[in-house]
PDB file of C-alpha atoms and ligand atoms in Angstrom:
ATOM      1  CA  MET X   1      -5.830-202.437-107.926  1.00  0.00           C
ATOM      2  CA  HIS X   2      -8.793-200.971-109.803  1.00  0.00           C
ATOM      3  CA  ALA X   3     -11.939-202.931-110.408  1.00  0.00           C
ATOM      4  CA  GLY X   4     -12.716-203.509-114.059  1.00  0.00           C
ATOM      5  CA  ILE X   5     -15.144-201.850-116.412  1.00  0.00           C
ATOM      6  CA  SER X   6     -17.294-204.977-116.814  1.00  0.00           C
ATOM      7  CA  ASP X   7     -17.812-204.838-113.073  1.00  0.00           C
ATOM      8  CA  LEU X   8     -18.989-201.250-113.551  1.00  0.00           C
ATOM      9  CA  ALA X   9     -21.534-202.292-116.178  1.00  0.00           C
ATOM     10  CA  ARG X  10     -22.995-204.740-113.670  1.00  0.00           C
ATOM     11  CA  ARG X  11     -23.058-202.111-110.930  1.00  0.00           C
ATOM     12  CA  LEU X  12     -24.792-199.624-113.239  1.00  0.00           C
ATOM     13  CA  ARG X  13     -27.468-202.223-113.956  1.00  0.00           C
ATOM     14  CA  ASP X  14     -28.006-203.299-110.371  1.00  0.00           C
ATOM     15  CA  CYS X  15     -27.465-200.156-108.332  1.00  0.00           C
ATOM     16  CA  ASP X  16     -30.560-198.312-107.166  1.00  0.00           C
ATOM     17  CA  ARG X  17     -28.949-195.250-105.590  1.00  0.00           C
ATOM     18  CA  LEU X  18     -26.610-193.393-107.785  1.00  0.00           C
ATOM     19  CA  VAL X  19     -24.972-189.958-107.751  1.00  0.00           C
ATOM     20  CA  LEU X  20     -23.532-188.058-110.686  1.00  0.00           C
ATOM     21  CA  PHE X  21     -21.332-185.214-109.426  1.00  0.00           C
ATOM     22  CA  THR X  22     -20.019-182.810-112.055  1.00  0.00           C
ATOM     23  CA  GLY X  23     -17.549-179.951-112.417  1.00  0.00           C
ATOM     24  CA  ALA X  24     -16.318-177.533-115.052  1.00  0.00           C
ATOM     25  CA  GLY X  25     -14.724-180.306-117.133  1.00  0.00           C
ATOM     26  CA  VAL X  26     -18.203-181.449-118.184  1.00  0.00           C
ATOM     27  CA  SER X  27     -18.783-178.093-119.892  1.00  0.00           C
ATOM     28  CA  ALA X  28     -15.271-177.842-121.382  1.00  0.00           C
ATOM     29  CA  GLU X  29     -16.379-179.527-124.605  1.00  0.00           C
ATOM     30  CA  SER X  30     -19.105-176.871-124.943  1.00  0.00           C
ATOM     31  CA  GLY X  31     -16.328-174.281-125.140  1.00  0.00           C
ATOM     32  CA  ILE X  32     -16.782-173.020-121.565  1.00  0.00           C
ATOM     33  CA  PRO X  33     -13.349-172.571-119.994  1.00  0.00           C
ATOM     34  CA  THR X  34     -12.588-174.498-116.801  1.00  0.00           C
ATOM     35  CA  PHE X  35     -11.078-172.700-113.806  1.00  0.00           C
ATOM     36  CA  ARG X  36      -7.762-174.405-113.229  1.00  0.00           C
ATOM     37  CA  ASP X  37      -6.450-175.527-116.606  1.00  0.00           C
ATOM     38  CA  ALA X  38      -2.908-174.137-116.713  1.00  0.00           C
ATOM     39  CA  GLN X  39      -3.372-172.539-120.170  1.00  0.00           C
ATOM     40  CA  THR X  40      -7.072-171.967-120.791  1.00  0.00           C
ATOM     41  CA  GLY X  41      -8.452-171.924-117.230  1.00  0.00           C
ATOM     42  CA  LEU X  42     -10.142-168.773-115.934  1.00  0.00           C
ATOM     43  CA  TRP X  43      -7.797-168.579-112.957  1.00  0.00           C
ATOM     44  CA  ALA X  44      -4.803-168.548-115.315  1.00  0.00           C
ATOM     45  CA  ARG X  45      -6.002-165.185-116.656  1.00  0.00           C
ATOM     46  CA  TYR X  46      -8.180-163.687-113.939  1.00  0.00           C
ATOM     47  CA  SER X  47      -7.859-163.249-110.199  1.00  0.00           C
ATOM     48  CA  PRO X  48     -10.275-165.272-108.070  1.00  0.00           C
ATOM     49  CA  GLU X  49      -9.736-162.828-105.194  1.00  0.00           C
ATOM     50  CA  GLN X  50     -10.862-159.872-107.346  1.00  0.00           C
ATOM     51  CA  LEU X  51     -13.663-161.588-109.258  1.00  0.00           C
ATOM     52  CA  ALA X  52     -15.019-164.391-107.096  1.00  0.00           C
ATOM     53  CA  SER X  53     -14.965-163.125-103.532  1.00  0.00           C
ATOM     54  CA  PRO X  54     -17.159-160.792-101.450  1.00  0.00           C
ATOM     55  CA  GLU X  55     -14.122-158.552-100.865  1.00  0.00           C
ATOM     56  CA  GLY X  56     -13.558-158.264-104.611  1.00  0.00           C
ATOM     57  CA  PHE X  57     -17.193-157.290-105.179  1.00  0.00           C
ATOM     58  CA  ARG X  58     -17.139-154.757-102.346  1.00  0.00           C
ATOM     59  CA  THR X  59     -13.987-153.164-103.796  1.00  0.00           C
ATOM     60  CA  ASP X  60     -15.048-153.036-107.460  1.00  0.00           C
ATOM     61  CA  PRO X  61     -18.576-154.295-108.175  1.00  0.00           C
ATOM     62  CA  ARG X  62     -18.548-153.034-111.781  1.00  0.00           C
ATOM     63  CA  THR X  63     -15.516-155.119-112.755  1.00  0.00           C
ATOM     64  CA  VAL X  64     -17.118-158.188-111.201  1.00  0.00           C
ATOM     65  CA  TRP X  65     -20.444-157.525-113.008  1.00  0.00           C
ATOM     66  CA  GLU X  66     -18.668-157.065-116.333  1.00  0.00           C
ATOM     67  CA  TRP X  67     -16.730-160.302-115.927  1.00  0.00           C
ATOM     68  CA  TYR X  68     -19.896-162.256-115.152  1.00  0.00           C
ATOM     69  CA  ALA X  69     -21.728-160.563-118.033  1.00  0.00           C
ATOM     70  CA  TRP X  70     -18.964-161.799-120.369  1.00  0.00           C
ATOM     71  CA  ARG X  71     -19.170-165.308-118.927  1.00  0.00           C
ATOM     72  CA  ARG X  72     -22.961-165.305-119.139  1.00  0.00           C
ATOM     73  CA  GLU X  73     -22.797-164.397-122.831  1.00  0.00           C
ATOM     74  CA  LYS X  74     -20.402-167.314-123.381  1.00  0.00           C
ATOM     75  CA  CYS X  75     -22.813-169.681-121.615  1.00  0.00           C
ATOM     76  CA  LEU X  76     -25.816-168.438-123.597  1.00  0.00           C
ATOM     77  CA  ALA X  77     -23.899-168.868-126.855  1.00  0.00           C
ATOM     78  CA  ALA X  78     -22.774-172.399-125.910  1.00  0.00           C
ATOM     79  CA  ALA X  79     -24.757-175.595-126.377  1.00  0.00           C
ATOM     80  CA  PRO X  80     -24.900-178.698-124.174  1.00  0.00           C
ATOM     81  CA  ASN X  81     -22.351-181.306-125.340  1.00  0.00           C
ATOM     82  CA  PRO X  82     -22.577-185.137-125.512  1.00  0.00           C
ATOM     83  CA  ALA X  83     -21.660-185.381-121.809  1.00  0.00           C
ATOM     84  CA  HIS X  84     -24.615-183.214-120.684  1.00  0.00           C
ATOM     85  CA  LEU X  85     -26.904-185.064-123.090  1.00  0.00           C
ATOM     86  CA  ALA X  86     -25.762-188.543-122.008  1.00  0.00           C
ATOM     87  CA  ILE X  87     -26.332-187.579-118.368  1.00  0.00           C
ATOM     88  CA  ALA X  88     -29.835-186.247-119.087  1.00  0.00           C
ATOM     89  CA  GLU X  89     -30.828-189.331-121.095  1.00  0.00           C
ATOM     90  CA  PHE X  90     -29.380-191.633-118.464  1.00  0.00           C
ATOM     91  CA  ILE X  91     -31.323-189.920-115.671  1.00  0.00           C
ATOM     92  CA  ALA X  92     -34.558-190.058-117.677  1.00  0.00           C
ATOM     93  CA  GLU X  93     -33.975-193.752-118.302  1.00  0.00           C
ATOM     94  CA  LEU X  94     -33.138-194.530-114.662  1.00  0.00           C
ATOM     95  CA  GLN X  95     -36.108-192.595-113.331  1.00  0.00           C
ATOM     96  CA  ARG X  96     -38.379-194.997-115.138  1.00  0.00           C
ATOM     97  CA  ARG X  97     -36.831-197.806-113.062  1.00  0.00           C
ATOM     98  CA  SER X  98     -36.222-196.197-109.689  1.00  0.00           C
ATOM     99  CA  PRO X  99     -36.044-192.723-108.191  1.00  0.00           C
ATOM    100  CA  GLY X 100     -32.554-193.044-106.783  1.00  0.00           C
ATOM    101  CA  VAL X 101     -30.459-190.927-109.118  1.00  0.00           C
ATOM    102  CA  THR X 102     -29.190-187.508-108.071  1.00  0.00           C
ATOM    103  CA  LEU X 103     -27.325-185.029-110.233  1.00  0.00           C
ATOM    104  CA  ILE X 104     -25.107-182.716-108.205  1.00  0.00           C
ATOM    105  CA  THR X 105     -23.206-180.004-110.042  1.00  0.00           C
ATOM    106  CA  GLN X 106     -20.685-177.343-109.139  1.00  0.00           C
ATOM    107  CA  ASN X 107     -21.358-175.666-112.474  1.00  0.00           C
ATOM    108  CA  VAL X 108     -23.201-172.357-112.644  1.00  0.00           C
ATOM    109  CA  ASP X 109     -23.739-172.382-116.417  1.00  0.00           C
ATOM    110  CA  GLY X 110     -27.207-173.983-116.632  1.00  0.00           C
ATOM    111  CA  LEU X 111     -26.108-176.440-119.345  1.00  0.00           C
ATOM    112  CA  HIS X 112     -27.351-179.540-117.500  1.00  0.00           C
ATOM    113  CA  GLN X 113     -30.840-178.011-117.432  1.00  0.00           C
ATOM    114  CA  ARG X 114     -30.648-177.054-121.098  1.00  0.00           C
ATOM    115  CA  ALA X 115     -29.695-180.666-121.902  1.00  0.00           C
ATOM    116  CA  GLY X 116     -32.868-181.824-120.135  1.00  0.00           C
ATOM    117  CA  SER X 117     -31.718-182.608-116.583  1.00  0.00           C
ATOM    118  CA  GLU X 118     -34.469-180.811-114.744  1.00  0.00           C
ATOM    119  CA  ALA X 119     -33.319-179.981-111.249  1.00  0.00           C
ATOM    120  CA  PRO X 120     -29.643-180.617-110.588  1.00  0.00           C
ATOM    121  CA  LEU X 121     -28.474-179.722-107.089  1.00  0.00           C
ATOM    122  CA  GLU X 122     -26.450-176.594-107.831  1.00  0.00           C
ATOM    123  CA  LEU X 123     -23.831-176.387-105.091  1.00  0.00           C
ATOM    124  CA  HIS X 124     -22.277-173.140-106.351  1.00  0.00           C
ATOM    125  CA  GLY X 125     -25.448-171.403-107.508  1.00  0.00           C
ATOM    126  CA  ASN X 126     -26.350-170.253-110.993  1.00  0.00           C
ATOM    127  CA  LEU X 127     -24.892-167.459-113.071  1.00  0.00           C
ATOM    128  CA  HIS X 128     -28.225-166.698-114.733  1.00  0.00           C
ATOM    129  CA  ARG X 129     -29.922-165.722-111.472  1.00  0.00           C
ATOM    130  CA  LEU X 130     -29.290-162.699-109.249  1.00  0.00           C
ATOM    131  CA  LYS X 131     -29.474-162.083-105.533  1.00  0.00           C
ATOM    132  CA  CYS X 132     -28.960-159.129-103.216  1.00  0.00           C
ATOM    133  CA  PHE X 133     -25.431-158.646-101.899  1.00  0.00           C
ATOM    134  CA  ARG X 134     -26.868-157.048 -98.734  1.00  0.00           C
ATOM    135  CA  CYS X 135     -30.023-158.978 -97.767  1.00  0.00           C
ATOM    136  CA  GLY X 136     -29.725-162.099 -99.934  1.00  0.00           C
ATOM    137  CA  ALA X 137     -33.183-161.666-101.503  1.00  0.00           C
ATOM    138  CA  ASP X 138     -33.835-163.095-104.934  1.00  0.00           C
ATOM    139  CA  GLY X 139     -32.880-160.488-107.525  1.00  0.00           C
ATOM    140  CA  GLY X 140     -34.917-161.508-110.565  1.00  0.00           C
ATOM    141  CA  ASP X 141     -33.502-161.416-114.084  1.00  0.00           C
ATOM    142  CA  TRP X 142     -30.361-159.905-115.482  1.00  0.00           C
ATOM    143  CA  PRO X 143     -30.629-156.210-116.440  1.00  0.00           C
ATOM    144  CA  GLU X 144     -30.595-155.105-120.100  1.00  0.00           C
ATOM    145  CA  THR X 145     -27.534-152.932-119.554  1.00  0.00           C
ATOM    146  CA  LEU X 146     -24.977-152.310-116.848  1.00  0.00           C
ATOM    147  CA  ASP X 147     -25.064-148.511-117.244  1.00  0.00           C
ATOM    148  CA  LEU X 148     -26.377-148.432-113.702  1.00  0.00           C
ATOM    149  CA  LEU X 149     -25.675-151.487-111.554  1.00  0.00           C
ATOM    150  CA  PRO X 150     -28.984-153.081-110.526  1.00  0.00           C
ATOM    151  CA  ARG X 151     -30.202-152.755-106.944  1.00  0.00           C
ATOM    152  CA  CYS X 152     -32.535-154.621-104.598  1.00  0.00           C
ATOM    153  CA  ALA X 153     -35.642-153.077-103.028  1.00  0.00           C
ATOM    154  CA  CYS X 154     -33.571-152.819 -99.818  1.00  0.00           C
ATOM    155  CA  GLY X 155     -31.067-150.538-101.589  1.00  0.00           C
ATOM    156  CA  GLY X 156     -28.274-153.106-101.680  1.00  0.00           C
ATOM    157  CA  LEU X 157     -26.458-153.979-104.889  1.00  0.00           C
ATOM    158  CA  LEU X 158     -27.584-157.090-106.740  1.00  0.00           C
ATOM    159  CA  ARG X 159     -24.986-159.688-107.752  1.00  0.00           C
ATOM    160  CA  PRO X 160     -24.912-162.991-109.634  1.00  0.00           C
ATOM    161  CA  ALA X 161     -26.364-165.785-107.465  1.00  0.00           C
ATOM    162  CA  VAL X 162     -23.174-167.840-107.353  1.00  0.00           C
ATOM    163  CA  VAL X 163     -21.047-168.943-104.395  1.00  0.00           C
ATOM    164  CA  TRP X 164     -17.794-167.055-103.999  1.00  0.00           C
ATOM    165  CA  PHE X 165     -14.716-168.070-102.006  1.00  0.00           C
ATOM    166  CA  GLY X 166     -15.283-167.709 -98.283  1.00  0.00           C
ATOM    167  CA  GLU X 167     -19.075-167.914 -98.689  1.00  0.00           C
ATOM    168  CA  SER X 168     -21.234-170.740 -97.416  1.00  0.00           C
ATOM    169  CA  LEU X 169     -22.858-173.077 -99.901  1.00  0.00           C
ATOM    170  CA  PRO X 170     -26.691-172.981 -99.973  1.00  0.00           C
ATOM    171  CA  GLY X 171     -27.471-175.011 -96.858  1.00  0.00           C
ATOM    172  CA  GLU X 172     -30.452-176.985 -98.086  1.00  0.00           C
ATOM    173  CA  VAL X 173     -28.758-177.877-101.387  1.00  0.00           C
ATOM    174  CA  LEU X 174     -25.592-179.025 -99.630  1.00  0.00           C
ATOM    175  CA  ALA X 175     -27.653-181.072 -97.147  1.00  0.00           C
ATOM    176  CA  GLN X 176     -29.511-182.811 -99.976  1.00  0.00           C
ATOM    177  CA  ALA X 177     -26.261-183.452-101.841  1.00  0.00           C
ATOM    178  CA  SER X 178     -24.564-184.900 -98.747  1.00  0.00           C
ATOM    179  CA  GLU X 179     -27.562-187.104 -98.041  1.00  0.00           C
ATOM    180  CA  ALA X 180     -27.598-188.423-101.621  1.00  0.00           C
ATOM    181  CA  GLY X 181     -23.854-189.083-101.425  1.00  0.00           C
ATOM    182  CA  LEU X 182     -24.160-190.971 -98.151  1.00  0.00           C
ATOM    183  CA  GLN X 183     -26.949-193.162 -99.580  1.00  0.00           C
ATOM    184  CA  ALA X 184     -25.199-193.820-102.882  1.00  0.00           C
ATOM    185  CA  GLY X 185     -24.121-197.287-103.953  1.00  0.00           C
ATOM    186  CA  LEU X 186     -22.396-195.834-106.987  1.00  0.00           C
ATOM    187  CA  PHE X 187     -20.873-192.341-107.118  1.00  0.00           C
ATOM    188  CA  PHE X 188     -19.482-190.741-110.298  1.00  0.00           C
ATOM    189  CA  SER X 189     -17.166-187.747-109.992  1.00  0.00           C
ATOM    190  CA  ILE X 190     -16.957-186.207-113.466  1.00  0.00           C
ATOM    191  CA  GLY X 191     -14.783-183.358-114.722  1.00  0.00           C
ATOM    192  CA  THR X 192     -13.827-181.801-111.416  1.00  0.00           C
ATOM    193  CA  SER X 193     -10.352-181.111-110.022  1.00  0.00           C
ATOM    194  CA  SER X 194     -11.544-182.195-106.534  1.00  0.00           C
ATOM    195  CA  LEU X 195      -9.831-179.185-104.989  1.00  0.00           C
ATOM    196  CA  VAL X 196     -12.653-176.922-103.839  1.00  0.00           C
ATOM    197  CA  TYR X 197     -14.289-177.668-100.499  1.00  0.00           C
ATOM    198  CA  PRO X 198     -16.778-178.560 -99.163  1.00  0.00           C
ATOM    199  CA  ALA X 199     -17.955-179.928-102.559  1.00  0.00           C
ATOM    200  CA  ALA X 200     -14.773-181.970-103.024  1.00  0.00           C
ATOM    201  CA  ASP X 201     -15.539-183.923 -99.879  1.00  0.00           C
ATOM    202  CA  LEU X 202     -18.713-185.502-101.271  1.00  0.00           C
ATOM    203  CA  PRO X 203     -17.061-188.473-103.037  1.00  0.00           C
ATOM    204  CA  PHE X 204     -14.845-189.120-100.006  1.00  0.00           C
ATOM    205  CA  GLN X 205     -17.895-189.170 -97.728  1.00  0.00           C
ATOM    206  CA  ALA X 206     -19.686-191.509-100.114  1.00  0.00           C
ATOM    207  CA  LYS X 207     -16.631-193.769-100.269  1.00  0.00           C
ATOM    208  CA  ARG X 208     -16.428-193.988 -96.475  1.00  0.00           C
ATOM    209  CA  ARG X 209     -20.076-195.106 -96.453  1.00  0.00           C
ATOM    210  CA  GLY X 210     -19.291-197.878 -98.888  1.00  0.00           C
ATOM    211  CA  ALA X 211     -20.107-196.374-102.302  1.00  0.00           C
ATOM    212  CA  PHE X 212     -18.218-197.546-105.366  1.00  0.00           C
ATOM    213  CA  VAL X 213     -16.555-194.344-106.595  1.00  0.00           C
ATOM    214  CA  VAL X 214     -15.782-193.790-110.267  1.00  0.00           C
ATOM    215  CA  GLU X 215     -13.802-190.795-111.495  1.00  0.00           C
ATOM    216  CA  ILE X 216     -14.004-189.565-115.087  1.00  0.00           C
ATOM    217  CA  ASN X 217     -11.276-187.047-115.898  1.00  0.00           C
ATOM    218  CA  PRO X 218      -8.429-186.804-118.441  1.00  0.00           C
ATOM    219  CA  GLN X 219      -6.072-185.807-115.578  1.00  0.00           C
ATOM    220  CA  PRO X 220      -5.416-187.328-112.162  1.00  0.00           C
ATOM    221  CA  THR X 221      -6.844-185.456-109.148  1.00  0.00           C
ATOM    222  CA  PRO X 222      -6.550-185.826-105.359  1.00  0.00           C
ATOM    223  CA  LEU X 223      -9.535-188.195-105.588  1.00  0.00           C
ATOM    224  CA  SER X 224      -7.934-190.543-108.117  1.00  0.00           C
ATOM    225  CA  ARG X 225      -6.032-192.780-105.757  1.00  0.00           C
ATOM    226  CA  HIS X 226      -9.100-193.185-103.539  1.00  0.00           C
ATOM    227  CA  ALA X 227     -11.497-193.949-106.378  1.00  0.00           C
ATOM    228  CA  ASP X 228     -12.465-197.537-107.148  1.00  0.00           C
ATOM    229  CA  LEU X 229     -12.170-196.886-110.868  1.00  0.00           C
ATOM    230  CA  CYS X 230     -10.638-194.023-112.870  1.00  0.00           C
ATOM    231  CA  LEU X 231     -11.708-193.583-116.460  1.00  0.00           C
ATOM    232  CA  HIS X 232      -9.124-191.316-118.039  1.00  0.00           C
ATOM    233  CA  GLY X 233     -10.738-189.363-120.816  1.00  0.00           C
ATOM    234  CA  ALA X 234     -13.012-186.510-121.815  1.00  0.00           C
ATOM    235  CA  ALA X 235     -16.524-186.665-120.372  1.00  0.00           C
ATOM    236  CA  GLY X 236     -18.062-186.194-123.833  1.00  0.00           C
ATOM    237  CA  GLY X 237     -16.209-189.273-125.065  1.00  0.00           C
ATOM    238  CA  VAL X 238     -16.565-191.549-122.025  1.00  0.00           C
ATOM    239  CA  LEU X 239     -20.129-190.851-120.859  1.00  0.00           C
ATOM    240  CA  PRO X 240     -22.115-191.539-124.046  1.00  0.00           C
ATOM    241  CA  ARG X 241     -20.471-194.973-124.283  1.00  0.00           C
ATOM    242  CA  LEU X 242     -20.714-195.739-120.587  1.00  0.00           C
ATOM    243  CA  LEU X 243     -24.280-194.606-119.966  1.00  0.00           C
ATOM    244  CA  ALA X 244     -25.829-195.634-123.288  1.00  0.00           C
TER     245      ALA X 244
HETATM  246  C1  BJW Y 301     -12.293-182.526-117.969  1.00  0.00           C
HETATM  247  C2  BJW Y 301     -12.418-182.178-119.309  1.00  0.00           C
HETATM  248  C3  BJW Y 301     -13.295-182.951-120.104  1.00  0.00           C
HETATM  249  C4  BJW Y 301     -11.037-180.799-118.358  1.00  0.00           C
HETATM  250  N1  BJW Y 301     -13.963-183.972-119.559  1.00  0.00           N
HETATM  251  N2  BJW Y 301     -12.961-183.531-117.465  1.00  0.00           N
HETATM  252  C5  BJW Y 301      -7.588-171.419 -98.111  1.00  0.00           C
HETATM  253  C6  BJW Y 301      -7.858-170.085 -98.398  1.00  0.00           C
HETATM  254  C7  BJW Y 301      -9.157-169.644 -98.696  1.00  0.00           C
HETATM  255  C8  BJW Y 301     -10.193-170.538 -98.705  1.00  0.00           C
HETATM  256  C9  BJW Y 301      -9.926-171.849 -98.411  1.00  0.00           C
HETATM  257  C10 BJW Y 301      -8.646-172.295 -98.123  1.00  0.00           C
HETATM  258  N3  BJW Y 301      -8.704-173.620 -97.882  1.00  0.00           N
HETATM  259  C11 BJW Y 301      -9.980-174.012 -98.057  1.00  0.00           C
HETATM  260  C12 BJW Y 301     -10.736-172.949 -98.373  1.00  0.00           C
HETATM  261  C13 BJW Y 301     -12.179-172.947 -98.662  1.00  0.00           C
HETATM  262  C14 BJW Y 301     -12.450-172.760-100.129  1.00  0.00           C
HETATM  263  C15 BJW Y 301     -11.637-173.768-100.922  1.00  0.00           C
HETATM  264  O1  BJW Y 301     -11.990-174.920-101.054  1.00  0.00           O
HETATM  265  N4  BJW Y 301     -10.518-173.349-101.485  1.00  0.00           N
HETATM  266  C16 BJW Y 301      -9.592-174.268-102.183  1.00  0.00           C
HETATM  267  C17 BJW Y 301      -9.431-173.805-103.623  1.00  0.00           C
HETATM  268  C18 BJW Y 301      -8.317-174.314-101.408  1.00  0.00           C
HETATM  269  N5  BJW Y 301     -13.863-172.989-100.292  1.00  0.00           N
HETATM  270  C19 BJW Y 301     -14.740-172.020-100.104  1.00  0.00           C
HETATM  271  O2  BJW Y 301     -14.432-170.875 -99.838  1.00  0.00           O
HETATM  272  C20 BJW Y 301     -16.187-172.445-100.190  1.00  0.00           C
HETATM  273  N6  BJW Y 301     -16.910-172.006 -99.085  1.00  0.00           N
HETATM  274  C21 BJW Y 301     -16.625-172.409 -97.834  1.00  0.00           C
HETATM  275  O3  BJW Y 301     -15.708-173.153 -97.589  1.00  0.00           O
HETATM  276  O4  BJW Y 301     -17.468-171.902 -96.891  1.00  0.00           O
HETATM  277  C22 BJW Y 301     -17.129-172.107 -95.512  1.00  0.00           C
HETATM  278  C23 BJW Y 301     -16.446-170.862 -95.069  1.00  0.00           C
HETATM  279  C24 BJW Y 301     -17.228-169.788 -94.738  1.00  0.00           C
HETATM  280  C25 BJW Y 301     -16.593-168.622 -94.305  1.00  0.00           C
HETATM  281  C26 BJW Y 301     -15.218-168.538 -94.283  1.00  0.00           C
HETATM  282  C27 BJW Y 301     -14.440-169.627 -94.652  1.00  0.00           C
HETATM  283  C28 BJW Y 301     -15.070-170.798 -95.051  1.00  0.00           C
HETATM  284  C29 BJW Y 301     -16.836-171.801-101.408  1.00  0.00           C
HETATM  285  C30 BJW Y 301     -16.229-172.277-102.679  1.00  0.00           C
HETATM  286  C31 BJW Y 301     -16.880-171.539-103.844  1.00  0.00           C
HETATM  287  C32 BJW Y 301     -16.226-171.896-105.174  1.00  0.00           C
HETATM  288  N7  BJW Y 301     -16.650-170.968-106.158  1.00  0.00           N
HETATM  289  C33 BJW Y 301     -16.240-171.165-107.540  1.00  0.00           C
HETATM  290  C34 BJW Y 301     -16.770-169.984-108.369  1.00  0.00           C
HETATM  291  C35 BJW Y 301     -18.271-170.111-108.589  1.00  0.00           C
HETATM  292  C36 BJW Y 301     -18.839-168.947-109.316  1.00  0.00           C
HETATM  293  C37 BJW Y 301     -18.267-168.785-110.691  1.00  0.00           C
HETATM  294  O5  BJW Y 301     -18.373-169.685-111.536  1.00  0.00           O
HETATM  295  O6  BJW Y 301     -17.713-167.721-110.922  1.00  0.00           O
HETATM  296  O7  BJW Y 301     -16.775-172.412-108.013  1.00  0.00           O
HETATM  297  S1  BJW Y 301     -14.482-171.370-107.740  1.00  0.00           S
HETATM  298  C38 BJW Y 301     -14.595-172.610-108.981  1.00  0.00           C
HETATM  299  O8  BJW Y 301     -14.090-173.858-108.474  1.00  0.00           O
HETATM  300  C39 BJW Y 301     -16.104-172.817-109.218  1.00  0.00           C
HETATM  301  C40 BJW Y 301     -16.154-174.311-109.395  1.00  0.00           C
HETATM  302  O9  BJW Y 301     -17.460-174.783-109.177  1.00  0.00           O
HETATM  303  C41 BJW Y 301     -15.163-174.807-108.396  1.00  0.00           C
HETATM  304  C42 BJW Y 301     -14.649-176.194-108.690  1.00  0.00           C
HETATM  305  O10 BJW Y 301     -13.944-176.211-109.888  1.00  0.00           O
HETATM  306  P1  BJW Y 301     -14.066-177.459-110.878  1.00  0.00           P
HETATM  307  O11 BJW Y 301     -15.450-177.560-111.382  1.00  0.00           O
HETATM  308  O12 BJW Y 301     -13.491-178.658-110.255  1.00  0.00           O
HETATM  309  O13 BJW Y 301     -13.180-176.942-112.115  1.00  0.00           O
HETATM  310  P2  BJW Y 301     -11.572-177.020-112.280  1.00  0.00           P
HETATM  311  O14 BJW Y 301     -11.213-176.070-113.355  1.00  0.00           O
HETATM  312  O15 BJW Y 301     -10.887-176.887-110.997  1.00  0.00           O
HETATM  313  O16 BJW Y 301     -11.323-178.504-112.787  1.00  0.00           O
HETATM  314  C43 BJW Y 301     -11.809-178.949-114.042  1.00  0.00           C
HETATM  315  C44 BJW Y 301     -11.469-180.433-114.184  1.00  0.00           C
HETATM  316  O17 BJW Y 301     -12.021-180.897-115.392  1.00  0.00           O
HETATM  317  C45 BJW Y 301      -9.959-180.710-114.252  1.00  0.00           C
HETATM  318  O18 BJW Y 301      -9.653-181.766-113.361  1.00  0.00           O
HETATM  319  C46 BJW Y 301      -9.737-181.165-115.702  1.00  0.00           C
HETATM  320  O19 BJW Y 301      -8.734-182.161-115.829  1.00  0.00           O
HETATM  321  C47 BJW Y 301     -11.081-181.731-116.043  1.00  0.00           C
HETATM  322  N8  BJW Y 301     -11.435-181.685-117.473  1.00  0.00           N
HETATM  323  N9  BJW Y 301     -11.608-181.142-119.614  1.00  0.00           N
HETATM  324  C48 BJW Y 301     -13.776-184.267-118.298  1.00  0.00           C
HETATM  325  N10 BJW Y 301     -13.449-182.700-121.470  1.00  0.00           N
HETATM  326 ZN1   ZN Y 302     -31.655-156.577-100.539  1.00  0.00          ZN
END
């Protein structure tokens, strides 16, 4: 039996350690495709093995660069939607009361920052930054053209600074996210399919430590039956009302 929404309003008022954990669904209403939607998801049209794995990059770095360049253009052309904005306003409001709110995102699109959320914990990196495929060094800004693929001072190819399948998440970011989850009294999982690990484990860890877990998603996920409350709907519709 799910706890009610009036109970949630009370918890939002009283809770002093809160986590907002977001996935691609939060950017869907900005026109950024999710990964796993059966019709419009990126993985319905493109191969994750070819485009989002170290093996794929090793085999055909140009194809991977071109795919990310296309996605980057889409992100730059998009604007934050009411979900990003509600989250940013909510965090600003809460930070006046207490410091205990952490935004953790799996998204690489930078839209939380553009909405005004300053430093989300980016578990899967950021598409707008680059790093070296060989030595891991920071790779500066995107090149003007891809006529020649950009290289690091060490000679290695640069790549988008995102986390591909089979790669470890940035250790310090994951540690901070886990810590925030374990401390949380209230944990929101918003717009994520809860399928990709280790990120998907965060709400389960929080739940085991006693957090009240709320899921916001138009579809059920593997988290749904463990959550204390499921709000079925689009993030851009639910969040502005909930967090106002
Ligand atoms: C809305 C909405 C609206 C729609 N409002 N909601 C078997 C084989 C191989 C690997 C594994 C395996 N089993 C486990 C693994 C490990 C693997 C994994 O978890 N795989 C599973 C898929 C099975 N994980 C990894 O490899 C991770 N690393 C790791 O484990 O390291 C340890 C290790 C080291 C060495 C060897 C082996 C292990 C790394 C995972 C990296 C994920 N990377 C990506 C790409 C990032 C870069 C890029 O953007 O290109 O991250 S994949 C993609 O999935 C992206 C996302 O961040 C991530 C999560 O997706 P998300 O955000 O949940 O999106 P969707 O599309 O799945 O869901 C959207 C949701 O929104 C849906 O529920 C909709 O209903 C909802 N929605 N509209 C609200 N308006
Ligand atoms: Zn290098």
